[in-house]
Amino acid sequence: MDEAVGSEAAEKLFAQPSNFVTEVPKIDVLPPDSLPEVAFAGRSNVGKSSLVNALTGRRTLARASQTPGRTRGLIFFDLGGRLMLVDLPGYGYAKAPKGEIKRWTALTRAYLRGRQSLRRVALLIDARHGVKANDEAIMELLDEAAVSYQGVLTKTDKTKPPELAAVLAKTAERLAKHPAAHPEVLATSSESGQGLPELRQALAEFALPEVVSST
Ligand code: GDP
């Protein structure tokens, strides 16, 4: 079994330059799967862009959506040449045009089902709302595709401790019913920074090892 990555090593990885690689509008133009990948999925407005930016300590890496539910492609970022971060389009935004929703749902599903290099999906869930029906649909898809995923609560700064404890327990209970789900649920806030080191550490496990120059 792989050894758990230390928190210092994880911080170092996420402090590496992260380069925008590409925004992919179609499944047949994905970048080569040369690096291990971790993807971020969640309902529109869950705080996905804010979390990706907070994890990498950048303000503009993933553009926080000015317009909720703005449909778009899969966005790939290379983290220090060791890990690919993939920001998936948010789902569940009812006001987007139907055709668009269909197109992006199909793209996301095709990516999640078929990507060889995909190691883990961080499934983002708003701490105030808990697991919704469309989160369950993604979980089922990931179970079928045998893609490992971890529940990550967002915006915990907006919840009171007892409320957060309850939603954490409830979310863990829901995830425990899913074969491909990781048992531990993380609680994060891009605003307060809660849980960011833990999430970095969880994701850094999938990165290629650091190349240490011998000279
Ligand atoms: P996305 O649609 O999932 O990419 O969500 P965004 O990152 O654009 O965030 C949606 C809204 O939630 C924005 O108004 C953010 O400022 C807000 N938001 C995101 N993360 C947090 C957080 O950790 N705490 C608080 N209080 N608000 C947040």
Coordinates of C-alpha atoms and ligand atoms in Angstrom, one line a residue:
M1 CA 0.0 0.0 0.0
D2 CA 1.1 3.6 -0.6
E3 CA 2.3 5.4 2.4
A4 CA 0.2 8.4 3.3
V5 CA 1.7 11.7 2.1
G6 CA 2.8 13.9 4.9
S7 CA 1.1 17.3 5.3
E8 CA 4.4 19.1 4.6
A9 CA 4.8 17.3 1.3
A10 CA 1.2 18.0 0.4
E11 CA 1.6 21.7 1.1
K12 CA 4.7 21.8 -1.0
L13 CA 2.9 20.1 -3.9
F14 CA 0.0 22.6 -3.8
A15 CA 2.4 25.5 -3.6
Q16 CA 3.9 24.4 -7.0
P17 CA 3.0 26.5 -10.0
S18 CA -0.3 25.4 -11.4
N19 CA -0.7 25.9 -15.1
F20 CA -3.9 26.1 -17.0
V21 CA -3.7 23.4 -19.5
T22 CA -6.9 23.5 -21.5
E23 CA -10.7 23.9 -21.3
V24 CA -12.2 21.0 -23.1
P25 CA -15.6 21.4 -24.8
K26 CA -15.7 17.9 -26.2
I27 CA -14.6 14.4 -25.1
D28 CA -12.5 13.8 -28.1
V29 CA -10.1 16.6 -27.3
L30 CA -9.1 15.7 -23.8
P31 CA -5.4 16.2 -23.1
P32 CA -3.3 13.0 -23.0
D33 CA -3.7 11.2 -19.7
S34 CA 0.0 11.4 -18.9
L35 CA -0.4 12.5 -15.3
P36 CA -2.6 11.1 -12.4
E37 CA -5.8 13.2 -12.2
V38 CA -8.1 14.3 -9.5
A39 CA -11.4 15.9 -10.4
F40 CA -13.7 18.2 -8.6
A41 CA -17.4 17.7 -9.1
G42 CA -20.5 19.3 -7.5
R43 CA -23.7 21.1 -7.9
S44 CA -23.5 24.5 -9.5
N45 CA -22.7 27.2 -6.9
V46 CA -21.4 24.6 -4.4
G47 CA -18.1 26.6 -4.1
K48 CA -16.0 24.5 -6.5
S49 CA -14.1 27.3 -8.2
S50 CA -13.4 29.0 -4.8
L51 CA -12.2 25.7 -3.4
V52 CA -9.8 24.9 -6.3
N53 CA -8.4 28.5 -6.0
A54 CA -8.1 28.2 -2.2
L55 CA -6.3 24.8 -2.4
T56 CA -3.7 26.2 -4.8
G57 CA -3.5 29.6 -3.1
R58 CA -4.5 31.4 -6.2
R59 CA -7.3 33.8 -7.0
T60 CA -7.8 33.2 -10.6
L61 CA -7.0 29.6 -11.3
A62 CA -10.6 28.5 -11.6
R63 CA -12.8 31.4 -12.3
A64 CA -15.5 31.7 -9.6
S65 CA -18.7 31.8 -11.5
Q66 CA -20.1 35.3 -11.8
T67 CA -23.2 33.8 -13.4
P68 CA -24.3 30.7 -11.4
G69 CA -24.5 27.7 -13.6
R70 CA -22.6 29.2 -16.5
T71 CA -22.1 26.0 -18.5
R72 CA -18.6 25.3 -19.8
G73 CA -16.1 22.6 -20.4
L74 CA -13.8 20.5 -18.3
I75 CA -10.9 22.6 -17.1
F76 CA -7.4 21.0 -16.7
F77 CA -4.7 22.4 -14.5
D78 CA -1.2 20.9 -14.2
L79 CA 0.1 21.1 -10.6
G80 CA 3.9 21.2 -10.7
G81 CA 4.0 18.5 -13.4
R82 CA 2.9 15.9 -10.8
L83 CA -0.8 16.0 -10.7
M84 CA -3.6 17.1 -13.0
L85 CA -6.5 18.9 -11.3
V86 CA -9.8 18.8 -13.3
D87 CA -12.6 21.2 -12.6
L88 CA -15.8 19.6 -13.9
P89 CA -18.9 21.7 -14.9
G90 CA -21.3 22.2 -12.1
Y91 CA -24.5 20.3 -12.3
G92 CA -28.1 20.9 -11.2
Y93 CA -28.6 24.5 -12.4
A94 CA -32.1 24.5 -13.5
K95 CA -32.1 27.7 -15.4
A96 CA -29.5 26.7 -18.0
P97 CA -30.8 25.9 -21.4
K98 CA -31.9 22.2 -21.7
G99 CA -29.7 21.5 -24.7
E100 CA -26.6 22.8 -22.9
I101 CA -27.4 20.8 -19.8
K102 CA -27.7 17.7 -21.9
R103 CA -24.4 18.4 -23.7
W104 CA -22.4 19.0 -20.5
T105 CA -24.0 16.1 -18.6
A106 CA -23.0 13.8 -21.4
L107 CA -19.4 15.2 -21.5
T108 CA -19.0 14.8 -17.7
R109 CA -20.4 11.3 -17.7
A110 CA -18.2 10.3 -20.6
Y111 CA -15.1 11.7 -18.8
L112 CA -15.9 10.1 -15.5
R113 CA -16.6 6.7 -17.1
G114 CA -13.7 6.6 -19.4
R115 CA -10.7 8.4 -18.0
Q116 CA -7.8 6.0 -17.4
S117 CA -5.7 8.5 -15.3
L118 CA -8.6 9.6 -13.0
R119 CA -7.6 8.5 -9.5
R120 CA -10.1 10.3 -7.3
V121 CA -13.1 12.6 -7.5
A122 CA -13.7 15.1 -4.8
L123 CA -17.5 15.3 -4.6
L124 CA -18.3 18.7 -3.2
I125 CA -21.4 19.1 -1.1
D126 CA -22.7 22.4 0.4
A127 CA -22.6 22.0 4.2
R128 CA -25.8 23.9 4.5
H129 CA -27.7 21.6 2.1
G130 CA -26.3 18.1 2.4
V131 CA -26.6 15.4 -0.3
K132 CA -29.2 16.1 -3.0
A133 CA -30.7 13.9 -5.6
N134 CA -28.3 14.9 -8.4
D135 CA -25.4 14.2 -6.1
E136 CA -26.8 10.7 -5.6
A137 CA -26.9 10.4 -9.4
I138 CA -23.2 11.2 -9.7
M139 CA -22.4 8.8 -6.9
E140 CA -24.2 6.0 -8.8
L141 CA -22.3 6.8 -12.0
L142 CA -19.0 6.7 -10.1
D143 CA -19.9 3.5 -8.4
E144 CA -20.7 1.9 -11.8
A145 CA -17.4 3.2 -13.3
A146 CA -15.5 2.1 -10.2
V147 CA -14.0 5.6 -9.8
S148 CA -13.0 6.3 -6.2
Y149 CA -14.6 9.5 -4.7
Q150 CA -14.6 11.4 -1.5
G151 CA -17.3 13.6 0.0
V152 CA -16.1 17.1 0.7
L153 CA -18.4 19.6 2.5
T154 CA -17.9 23.2 1.4
K155 CA -18.8 26.5 3.0
T156 CA -18.5 25.2 6.6
D157 CA -18.1 28.7 7.8
K158 CA -21.7 29.2 7.1
T159 CA -22.8 26.5 9.5
K160 CA -22.8 26.3 13.3
P161 CA -20.9 23.4 14.9
P162 CA -23.9 21.2 15.8
E163 CA -25.3 21.7 12.4
L164 CA -22.0 20.8 10.8
A165 CA -21.6 17.7 13.0
A166 CA -25.1 16.6 11.9
V167 CA -24.5 17.1 8.2
L168 CA -21.1 15.4 8.4
A169 CA -22.7 12.3 10.1
K170 CA -25.6 12.3 7.6
T171 CA -23.3 12.6 4.6
A172 CA -21.0 9.8 5.8
E173 CA -24.0 7.6 6.3
R174 CA -25.2 8.3 2.7
L175 CA -21.7 7.7 1.3
A176 CA -21.3 4.4 3.3
K177 CA -24.1 3.0 1.0
H178 CA -21.9 3.5 -2.0
P179 CA -19.2 1.0 -2.9
A180 CA -16.7 3.4 -4.6
A181 CA -17.0 6.1 -1.9
H182 CA -14.1 6.8 0.5
P183 CA -15.4 6.5 4.1
E184 CA -14.0 9.8 5.4
V185 CA -15.9 13.0 4.6
L186 CA -13.9 16.2 4.8
A187 CA -15.2 19.5 6.0
T188 CA -13.8 22.6 4.2
S189 CA -14.2 26.3 3.9
S190 CA -12.5 28.4 1.3
E191 CA -13.3 31.4 3.4
S192 CA -11.8 30.3 6.7
G193 CA -9.4 27.7 5.3
Q194 CA -10.9 24.9 7.4
G195 CA -10.0 21.5 6.1
L196 CA -7.8 22.7 3.3
P197 CA -4.6 21.0 4.6
E198 CA -6.5 17.8 5.0
L199 CA -7.9 17.9 1.5
R200 CA -4.5 18.8 0.0
Q201 CA -3.0 15.8 1.8
A202 CA -5.8 13.5 0.6
L203 CA -5.3 14.5 -3.0
A204 CA -1.5 14.7 -2.9
E205 CA -1.5 10.9 -2.4
F206 CA -2.2 10.5 -6.1
A207 CA 0.6 12.8 -7.3
L208 CA 3.7 11.5 -9.0
P209 CA 6.6 11.5 -6.6
E210 CA 8.8 14.6 -6.4
V211 CA 11.9 14.4 -8.6
V212 CA 14.8 15.1 -6.3
S213 CA 17.8 16.3 -8.2
S214 CA 20.9 14.3 -7.2
T215 CA 23.4 17.1 -8.1
Ligands
GDP1 P1 -19.1 27.1 -8.2 O1 -20.2 27.5 -9.0 O2 -19.3 25.8 -7.5 O3 -17.7 27.2 -8.8 O4 -19.0 28.1 -6.9 P2 -18.2 29.4 -6.6 O5 -16.8 29.1 -6.2 O6 -18.4 30.4 -7.7 O7 -19.0 30.0 -5.3 C1 -20.4 30.2 -5.3 C2 -20.7 31.3 -4.3 O8 -20.4 30.8 -3.0 C3 -19.8 32.5 -4.4 O9 -20.6 33.7 -4.1 C4 -18.7 32.4 -3.4 O10 -18.2 33.6 -2.9 C5 -19.4 31.6 -2.3 N1 -18.5 30.7 -1.6 C6 -17.7 29.8 -2.1 N2 -17.0 29.1 -1.2 C7 -17.3 29.7 0.0 C8 -17.0 29.4 1.4 O11 -16.1 28.6 1.7 N3 -17.6 30.2 2.3 C9 -18.5 31.1 2.0 N4 -19.1 31.8 3.0 N5 -18.9 31.4 0.8 C10 -18.3 30.7 -0.2

